[in-house]
Every structure is written in C-alpha cells, then in structure tokens.
C-alpha cells in the first residue's frame, strides 16, 4: 500500500529522475549518429579537426593592401620651448636703495616681477610687504593708511609702490550701514580711504607710484576695476604720486580681457591663470615692465634699454674735442600731390578760357570740317590717278638727305 511518506519521497526524487532520463537520451542520440557522421566525413574528405584547425592553404587571408599596410609612425613630441635663462642673483650692497611694494596679492606678484627686473642691480633692493587679502573695504582686517606709516619707518624706502583694490568688490560698513559696492555712499567712503593712504605717504615725504588694476575675466569685475582706477589716479595726483596704467598690457585691441598675450619681448605667452584673476610668472614680469621706467626715473637710474655714458676716470688724458661738422644743407623738393591738376596741364577749369580757333586752311581742318581730303602726291599710296605718273626723283646733294613722299 502506497503511503503518504512514499509519495513524498518519489516527488522529491522526481527532478533527479528526469535529469537521468535526459542524459540517457543525449547519449543514445550521440551513439546513434556517430557512425553516420564519421561516414559523412570520409565521403566529403574533411574531418572535425579540419573545421576547427584549417590548413594554411584553406585559411582566408586578409587583402593585400591590409597585409602591406604599415603602422603609422608615432608623432614625435613637440619640442619644449627653451628654458628661460636664469637671471644671475647679485648680492645687494649695504647702502642699496629700498623699493617698498605694498598692497594685495597682485602687489605680491608685482614685487616678484620687480625683483627679477632688478636682480642684477646691486644698488636696488625690492622689499614686499603685501597682504594678499587686504584692501580699502575691510579696514578692520588691515588698515593701510595706518599701517603704511610704520612700514615706512621700519624699511626706510626710497620709493613706495602701491597696488591695491582687487579684493574691494564687496559691501563696506559706513557708520552702522552696510553699503553696496559702488553706491553713492560707498564710493564717497572709498575715495576718502584712498585719499588717506596717499596723504600718509606724502606726509612721510617719500615718492610713490600707484599701479592700477588690470582687466579680469568677469565683465562686471572689469568694469569695477575701471572705476577704481579713476579713483586711484586722482588719489596719486592729489598727493604728489604718479599713476602707472597697466590696462593695455592685459587686453586685446578691442579692450577685452585676454588670458594670453605678448610678454616683454613680444612673444605670445600665458599672462593669466585659469581663474582669470591671478597672473602668471610672465604676467608678473609684465606688471613690473610697466613700473620699471617711472621707478628708474625716481631712483635716478638709466631707463631700461637706454645707453649709459661712462665718465673717464680721474687723471686720464682728455682728448681734444673735434670741431663740429659743417651743417649739411639739403635742397628738399616740395611734396607733390598725384592729384595735382598741374600735372596734366589743367590749371583752370574746363571752359574758363575759350580754346584758340584752328586755321581752317590746314588740311586736317578741311578734312574734319568740310570732309575734303588733300590732293594726293604722285606715286603715294592714296594716288588713284590713271595712268600713274612717276614721282619726280630729286637729286640728292652730298651731305643732304632726300625727302620721299610715301
């Protein structure tokens, strides 16, 4: 009698039985067809091994152009530009004149460029006292009109160079109110603080240069810098300083911001970093380039690129001065315009003077006015008389030519 337990055991073993039956069916099928497959291989002359591993002659070769194609040569890396020659560092003399550079992070870059520019001059020493996050707006963070006095007393500079304002596009507290940038009250307070810095340097009786702001990538920031530069220019002039405009060195011919541009040697280089605010090493050197000439003038040095005259040492023989050469008188011809009417003989307007009447008896006038051609000379090409008369032969005298009518 079939119990429930036996039925449950059969159900549990049912998948195993089905799998065993399937294996036996596959085995029987393979055994049944194996001889037929072997006979078919023998009749066709190929085997399973030939299908899997064909002979070399039966392989499908790629086209000839693909077989002969050579791999493309690798591109040679572009040669790197030659490294800039290192500027020799000259030890400064104990009495070297000090150039004090103050301002924000751009002033720090300017100081680096000036340090490179005057690296070979032992008589000039660049001292940077910049504060990267400073400005006129946050005087609670760093008050430049107050701090500049102690800096001048400490460093005893011959010249002060100011570059400040790139951090000032923010609200400013005026009394108990926070004013928006470039509002009326904001601008008045900003002008007062810039005037205070210029006055503090003037009272210290130190000449100074105020370097303006360059353009920036953000258009609103660039327009603000233009307004700031006008304020700096006024503050410098009102207190005996000189304003150095660097704007054209960092814009294109249309006045738009550029990341790359010509360096001090005219070579195209990258002047600004990716953020459109900071300057590269070449940009720092270009800022210094604009400052070198007025700085050299204040220090009494030869301007960059000028030729210096060397005086003879004491006791050296003095050569007699040569007589001045006689002045060369050059007869210059007055310039002439190509559109001058005198060149074509037309000094008067057409019709101003009546033209002279031609002689009506001239053959050309008769032909033009009356349509009468002059009589043909005998023997000439236009002589159609018949019979033709021979032309009179003229006897030529020695040394004279004979005129022949043609």
Coordinates of C-alpha atoms in Angstrom, one line a residue:
X1 CA 0.0 0.0 0.0
X2 CA 1.4 3.4 -1.0
X3 CA 1.7 5.7 2.0
X4 CA 2.0 9.4 2.1
X5 CA 5.6 9.2 3.0
X6 CA 6.5 7.1 0.0
X7 CA 4.7 9.6 -2.3
X8 CA 6.6 12.5 -0.8
X9 CA 9.9 10.6 -1.4
X10 CA 9.0 10.0 -5.0
X11 CA 8.2 13.7 -5.6
X12 CA 11.4 14.8 -4.1
X13 CA 13.4 12.4 -6.3
X14 CA 11.5 13.3 -9.5
X15 CA 13.9 16.0 -10.7
X16 CA 16.8 13.6 -10.4
X17 CA 14.9 11.0 -12.4
X18 CA 14.1 13.5 -15.1
X19 CA 17.7 14.6 -15.4
X20 CA 18.9 11.0 -15.6
X21 CA 16.4 10.3 -18.5
X22 CA 17.6 13.4 -20.4
X23 CA 21.3 12.3 -20.1
X24 CA 20.5 8.8 -21.4
X25 CA 18.6 10.3 -24.3
X26 CA 21.5 12.5 -25.3
X27 CA 23.9 9.7 -25.0
X28 CA 21.7 7.4 -27.2
X29 CA 21.4 10.2 -29.8
X30 CA 25.1 10.7 -30.0
X31 CA 25.8 7.0 -30.3
X32 CA 23.2 6.6 -33.0
X33 CA 24.6 9.4 -35.2
X34 CA 28.3 8.9 -34.6
X35 CA 28.8 6.3 -37.3
X36 CA 26.8 8.3 -39.8
X37 CA 28.8 11.5 -39.0
X38 CA 32.0 9.6 -39.5
X39 CA 30.9 8.2 -42.8
X40 CA 29.9 11.7 -44.0
X41 CA 33.4 13.0 -43.0
X42 CA 35.0 10.2 -45.0
X43 CA 32.8 10.8 -48.1
X44 CA 33.5 14.6 -48.1
X45 CA 37.2 14.3 -47.3
X46 CA 37.2 16.5 -44.2
X47 CA 37.0 15.9 -40.5
X48 CA 36.0 17.9 -37.4
X49 CA 39.6 18.7 -36.9
X50 CA 39.8 20.3 -40.3
X51 CA 36.9 22.6 -39.4
X52 CA 38.4 23.7 -36.1
X53 CA 42.0 23.9 -37.4
X54 CA 42.0 24.5 -41.2
X55 CA 45.2 24.0 -43.3
X56 CA 47.2 27.1 -44.2
X57 CA 46.1 26.9 -47.9
X58 CA 42.5 26.9 -46.8
X59 CA 42.7 29.9 -44.5
X60 CA 41.1 33.1 -45.5
X61 CA 43.9 35.7 -45.9
X62 CA 43.3 39.4 -45.5
X63 CA 43.6 41.6 -48.6
X64 CA 47.0 42.5 -49.9
X65 CA 46.7 46.2 -49.1
X66 CA 45.9 45.4 -45.5
X67 CA 48.9 42.9 -45.3
X68 CA 51.2 45.6 -46.8
X69 CA 49.9 48.4 -44.6
X70 CA 52.5 49.6 -42.1
X71 CA 51.6 51.0 -38.8
X72 CA 51.6 54.8 -38.7
X73 CA 54.7 56.3 -37.2
X74 CA 54.2 57.8 -33.8
X75 CA 54.1 61.5 -33.7
X76 CA 57.2 63.0 -32.3
X77 CA 56.6 65.1 -29.2
X78 CA 56.7 68.8 -29.8
X79 CA 60.0 70.2 -28.7
X80 CA 59.7 72.1 -25.5
X81 CA 60.5 75.8 -25.6
X82 CA 63.9 76.6 -24.3
X83 CA 64.0 77.4 -20.7
X84 CA 64.4 81.0 -19.8
X85 CA 67.9 81.8 -18.8
X86 CA 68.2 82.3 -15.1
X87 CA 68.9 85.8 -14.1
X88 CA 72.1 85.9 -12.1
X89 CA 71.5 86.9 -8.5
X90 CA 73.8 89.8 -7.5
X91 CA 74.4 90.5 -3.8
X92 CA 73.0 93.8 -2.8
X93 CA 75.2 96.5 -1.4
X94 CA 74.6 97.6 2.2
X95 CA 73.5 101.0 1.0
X96 CA 71.2 99.7 -1.7
X97 CA 68.1 101.8 -2.2
X98 CA 64.9 100.1 -1.0
X99 CA 61.7 99.9 -3.1
X100 CA 58.8 99.1 -0.8
X101 CA 55.9 97.3 -2.5
X102 CA 52.6 97.3 -0.6
X103 CA 49.1 96.1 -1.5
X104 CA 47.2 92.9 -2.0
X105 CA 48.1 89.6 -3.8
X106 CA 48.6 91.4 -7.1
X107 CA 51.1 93.6 -5.4
X108 CA 52.9 90.5 -4.3
X109 CA 53.2 89.4 -7.9
X110 CA 54.4 92.8 -8.9
X111 CA 57.1 92.6 -6.3
X112 CA 58.3 89.3 -7.7
X113 CA 58.5 90.8 -11.2
X114 CA 60.4 93.8 -9.9
X115 CA 62.8 91.5 -8.0
X116 CA 63.5 89.8 -11.3
X117 CA 63.9 93.1 -13.2
X118 CA 66.4 94.4 -10.7
X119 CA 68.1 91.1 -9.8
X120 CA 71.4 92.2 -11.5
X121 CA 71.4 95.7 -10.0
X122 CA 73.2 95.6 -6.6
X123 CA 72.1 99.2 -5.8
X124 CA 68.3 98.4 -5.7
X125 CA 66.6 96.1 -3.3
X126 CA 62.9 95.1 -3.6
X127 CA 61.0 94.7 -0.3
X128 CA 57.5 93.2 -0.4
X129 CA 55.1 94.0 2.4
X130 CA 51.9 92.9 0.7
X131 CA 48.9 91.4 2.4
X132 CA 47.0 89.1 -0.1
X133 CA 43.5 89.5 1.4
X134 CA 43.7 93.2 2.2
X135 CA 42.0 96.2 0.7
X136 CA 40.3 99.5 1.5
X137 CA 36.9 98.0 2.3
X138 CA 37.9 95.8 5.3
X139 CA 39.9 98.3 7.3
X140 CA 39.0 96.2 10.4
X141 CA 41.1 93.4 8.9
X142 CA 44.0 95.6 7.7
X143 CA 44.1 99.4 7.8
X144 CA 46.6 100.6 5.1
X145 CA 46.5 104.3 5.9
X146 CA 47.6 103.4 9.5
X147 CA 50.0 100.5 8.7
X148 CA 51.9 102.3 5.9
X149 CA 53.4 104.8 8.4
X150 CA 55.0 102.0 10.5
X151 CA 56.2 100.2 7.3
X152 CA 57.9 103.3 6.0
X153 CA 59.6 104.0 9.4
X154 CA 60.8 100.4 9.5
X155 CA 62.0 99.9 5.9
X156 CA 63.1 103.5 5.2
X157 CA 62.3 103.1 1.5
X158 CA 63.4 105.4 -1.3
X159 CA 60.2 104.7 -3.2
X160 CA 56.9 103.2 -2.3
X161 CA 54.9 101.2 -4.9
X162 CA 51.2 100.7 -4.2
X163 CA 48.9 98.1 -6.0
X164 CA 45.6 97.6 -4.2
X165 CA 41.9 97.1 -4.8
X166 CA 41.3 93.6 -6.3
X167 CA 39.5 92.5 -3.1
X168 CA 37.3 95.6 -2.8
X169 CA 34.2 94.5 -4.7
X170 CA 32.2 93.9 -1.6
X171 CA 30.0 95.6 0.9
X172 CA 31.5 98.3 3.1
X173 CA 30.4 99.4 6.5
X174 CA 29.8 103.1 6.6
X175 CA 28.8 104.0 10.1
X176 CA 26.2 101.5 11.1
X177 CA 25.1 100.7 7.5
X178 CA 26.5 98.2 5.0
X179 CA 26.6 99.9 1.7
X180 CA 26.6 98.1 -1.6
X181 CA 29.7 98.3 -3.9
X182 CA 29.9 101.5 -5.9
X183 CA 26.8 103.0 -4.4
X184 CA 26.9 106.7 -3.7
X185 CA 27.8 106.5 0.0
X186 CA 30.2 103.5 -0.7
X187 CA 32.1 105.5 -3.4
X188 CA 32.5 108.6 -1.1
X189 CA 33.9 106.5 1.7
X190 CA 36.1 104.6 -0.7
X191 CA 37.6 107.8 -2.1
X192 CA 38.2 109.1 1.5
X193 CA 40.2 106.0 2.4
X194 CA 42.3 106.1 -0.8
X195 CA 43.0 109.8 -0.2
X196 CA 44.1 108.9 3.4
X197 CA 46.6 106.4 2.1
X198 CA 48.0 108.9 -0.4
X199 CA 48.2 111.6 2.3
X200 CA 50.0 109.3 4.7
X201 CA 52.7 108.5 2.1
X202 CA 53.0 112.2 1.2
X203 CA 53.5 113.2 4.9
X204 CA 56.3 110.7 5.1
X205 CA 58.0 112.6 2.3
X206 CA 58.6 109.5 0.2
X207 CA 57.9 109.5 -3.6
X208 CA 55.4 106.8 -4.6
X209 CA 53.9 105.1 -7.6
X210 CA 50.3 103.8 -7.7
X211 CA 49.9 100.9 -10.1
X212 CA 46.4 100.5 -11.5
X213 CA 44.4 97.3 -11.7
X214 CA 44.4 95.1 -14.9
X215 CA 41.3 93.7 -16.6
X216 CA 39.7 90.5 -15.3
X217 CA 37.7 87.7 -17.0
X218 CA 34.4 88.6 -15.4
X219 CA 32.9 91.6 -17.3
X220 CA 31.4 93.1 -14.1
X221 CA 34.6 92.9 -12.3
X222 CA 36.4 94.6 -15.2
X223 CA 34.0 97.5 -15.2
X224 CA 34.5 97.9 -11.5
X225 CA 38.3 98.0 -11.9
X226 CA 38.0 100.8 -14.5
X227 CA 36.0 102.8 -11.9
X228 CA 38.6 102.0 -9.2
X229 CA 41.5 103.1 -11.4
X230 CA 39.9 106.6 -11.8
X231 CA 39.8 106.9 -8.0
X232 CA 43.5 105.7 -7.7
X233 CA 44.6 108.1 -10.4
X234 CA 43.1 111.0 -8.6
X235 CA 44.5 110.0 -5.2
X236 CA 48.0 109.7 -6.7
X237 CA 47.9 113.0 -8.4
X238 CA 46.4 114.9 -5.4
X239 CA 49.3 113.8 -3.2
X240 CA 52.3 114.1 -5.4
X241 CA 52.4 110.5 -6.6
X242 CA 52.4 109.0 -10.2
X243 CA 49.8 106.7 -11.5
X244 CA 51.0 103.7 -13.6
X245 CA 48.4 102.4 -16.1
X246 CA 48.9 98.7 -16.9
X247 CA 45.5 98.2 -18.5
X248 CA 46.6 98.0 -22.2
X249 CA 49.1 95.2 -21.4
X250 CA 46.3 92.7 -20.4
X251 CA 43.6 93.4 -23.0
X252 CA 43.4 92.9 -26.8
X253 CA 43.0 95.6 -29.4
X254 CA 39.2 95.8 -28.6
X255 CA 39.8 96.3 -24.9
X256 CA 38.6 92.8 -24.0
X257 CA 40.3 90.6 -21.4
X258 CA 42.9 88.1 -22.7
X259 CA 44.4 85.1 -21.0
X260 CA 47.5 85.0 -23.3
X261 CA 49.3 87.9 -24.9
X262 CA 52.7 89.3 -25.7
X263 CA 55.3 89.3 -23.0
X264 CA 58.0 92.0 -22.5
X265 CA 59.9 90.5 -25.5
X266 CA 56.8 90.4 -27.8
X267 CA 56.4 86.6 -27.6
X268 CA 52.9 85.1 -27.1
X269 CA 52.7 83.7 -23.6
X270 CA 50.1 83.0 -20.9
X271 CA 49.7 86.0 -18.7
X272 CA 46.7 85.0 -16.5
X273 CA 45.8 81.9 -14.7
X274 CA 42.6 79.8 -15.3
X275 CA 40.6 81.7 -12.8
X276 CA 41.0 84.9 -14.8
X277 CA 42.2 86.8 -11.8
X278 CA 45.8 85.8 -10.8
X279 CA 48.8 86.5 -13.0
X280 CA 51.4 84.0 -14.2
X281 CA 55.2 84.5 -13.9
X282 CA 55.2 86.2 -17.3
X283 CA 52.3 88.4 -16.2
X284 CA 54.1 89.4 -13.0
X285 CA 57.1 90.3 -15.1
X286 CA 54.9 92.4 -17.4
X287 CA 53.4 94.3 -14.5
X288 CA 57.0 95.1 -13.4
X289 CA 57.8 96.2 -17.0
X290 CA 55.2 99.0 -16.8
X291 CA 56.7 100.1 -13.5
X292 CA 60.4 100.0 -14.4
X293 CA 60.7 103.2 -16.3
X294 CA 59.0 105.6 -13.8
X295 CA 60.7 103.8 -11.0
X296 CA 64.1 104.2 -12.6
X297 CA 63.4 107.9 -13.1
X298 CA 62.7 108.4 -9.4
X299 CA 65.8 106.4 -8.4
X300 CA 67.9 108.3 -10.9
X301 CA 68.9 105.1 -12.8
X302 CA 69.2 104.7 -16.5
X303 CA 65.9 103.8 -18.1
X304 CA 65.5 100.2 -19.4
X305 CA 67.0 99.9 -22.8
X306 CA 68.8 103.3 -22.7
X307 CA 72.5 103.8 -23.3
X308 CA 74.5 105.0 -20.3
X309 CA 77.5 107.3 -20.7
X310 CA 80.6 106.3 -18.7
X311 CA 82.8 109.1 -17.4
X312 CA 86.6 108.9 -17.7
X313 CA 88.5 108.0 -14.5
X314 CA 90.3 110.8 -12.7
X315 CA 93.7 111.6 -14.2
X316 CA 93.0 110.1 -17.6
X317 CA 94.1 112.1 -20.6
X318 CA 91.4 114.1 -22.1
X319 CA 91.1 114.1 -25.9
X320 CA 90.6 117.4 -27.6
X321 CA 87.2 117.8 -28.9
X322 CA 86.7 117.6 -32.6
X323 CA 85.4 120.6 -34.5
X324 CA 81.8 120.4 -35.2
X325 CA 81.0 119.3 -38.8
X326 CA 79.5 121.9 -41.1
X327 CA 75.8 121.7 -41.3
X328 CA 74.6 119.8 -44.4
X329 CA 72.1 121.9 -46.4
X330 CA 69.7 119.6 -48.2
X331 CA 67.6 121.1 -51.0
X332 CA 64.3 119.4 -50.4
X333 CA 61.7 119.4 -53.1
X334 CA 58.3 120.3 -52.0
X335 CA 55.9 117.3 -51.9
X336 CA 53.7 116.9 -54.9
X337 CA 50.2 115.5 -54.9
X338 CA 49.4 112.9 -57.6
X339 CA 46.0 114.5 -57.9
X340 CA 47.5 117.9 -58.6
X341 CA 45.8 119.3 -61.8
X342 CA 49.0 121.0 -62.9
X343 CA 50.4 117.6 -63.7
X344 CA 48.1 117.2 -66.7
X345 CA 48.2 120.8 -67.7
X346 CA 44.8 121.6 -66.4
X347 CA 45.4 124.7 -64.1
X348 CA 42.0 126.1 -64.9
X349 CA 38.5 124.7 -65.0
X350 CA 37.2 123.4 -68.3
X351 CA 35.6 126.3 -70.3
X352 CA 37.2 129.1 -68.2
X353 CA 39.2 130.2 -71.3
X354 CA 37.8 129.8 -74.9
X355 CA 40.1 127.5 -76.9
X356 CA 42.0 129.0 -79.8
X357 CA 40.4 128.6 -83.2
X358 CA 42.3 126.4 -85.6
X359 CA 43.4 127.6 -89.1
X360 CA 40.6 126.5 -91.5
X361 CA 43.1 126.3 -94.4
X362 CA 45.0 123.4 -92.8
X363 CA 44.5 120.1 -94.5
X364 CA 43.4 118.5 -91.2
X365 CA 40.7 121.1 -90.6
X366 CA 39.4 120.8 -94.1
X367 CA 39.1 117.1 -93.7
X368 CA 37.4 117.4 -90.3
X369 CA 35.1 120.3 -91.1
X370 CA 34.5 120.1 -94.9
X371 CA 35.3 116.5 -95.5
X372 CA 37.7 117.3 -98.2
X373 CA 40.9 115.2 -98.3
X374 CA 44.1 116.9 -99.6
X375 CA 45.3 116.1 -103.1
X376 CA 47.4 113.0 -103.2
X377 CA 51.0 113.4 -104.2
X378 CA 52.0 111.5 -107.4
X379 CA 53.2 108.0 -106.6
X380 CA 51.8 108.0 -103.0
X381 CA 49.7 105.1 -101.8
X382 CA 46.5 107.2 -102.0
X383 CA 47.2 108.4 -105.6
X384 CA 44.5 106.6 -107.6
X385 CA 45.0 108.7 -110.9
X386 CA 45.4 106.8 -114.1
X387 CA 47.8 106.5 -115.8
X388 CA 50.0 107.0 -112.8
X389 CA 52.8 109.5 -113.2
X390 CA 56.2 108.5 -111.9
X391 CA 57.3 110.5 -108.9
X392 CA 59.9 113.2 -109.6
X393 CA 63.3 111.9 -108.4
X394 CA 65.1 114.5 -106.5
X395 CA 68.8 114.8 -106.9
X396 CA 70.5 114.5 -103.6
X397 CA 73.4 116.7 -102.9
X398 CA 76.3 115.3 -100.9
X399 CA 75.7 115.5 -97.2
X400 CA 71.9 116.1 -97.6
X401 CA 69.0 113.7 -97.3
X402 CA 66.4 113.1 -99.9
X403 CA 62.7 113.5 -98.9
X404 CA 60.5 110.9 -100.3
X405 CA 56.7 111.2 -100.2
X406 CA 55.1 108.0 -99.2

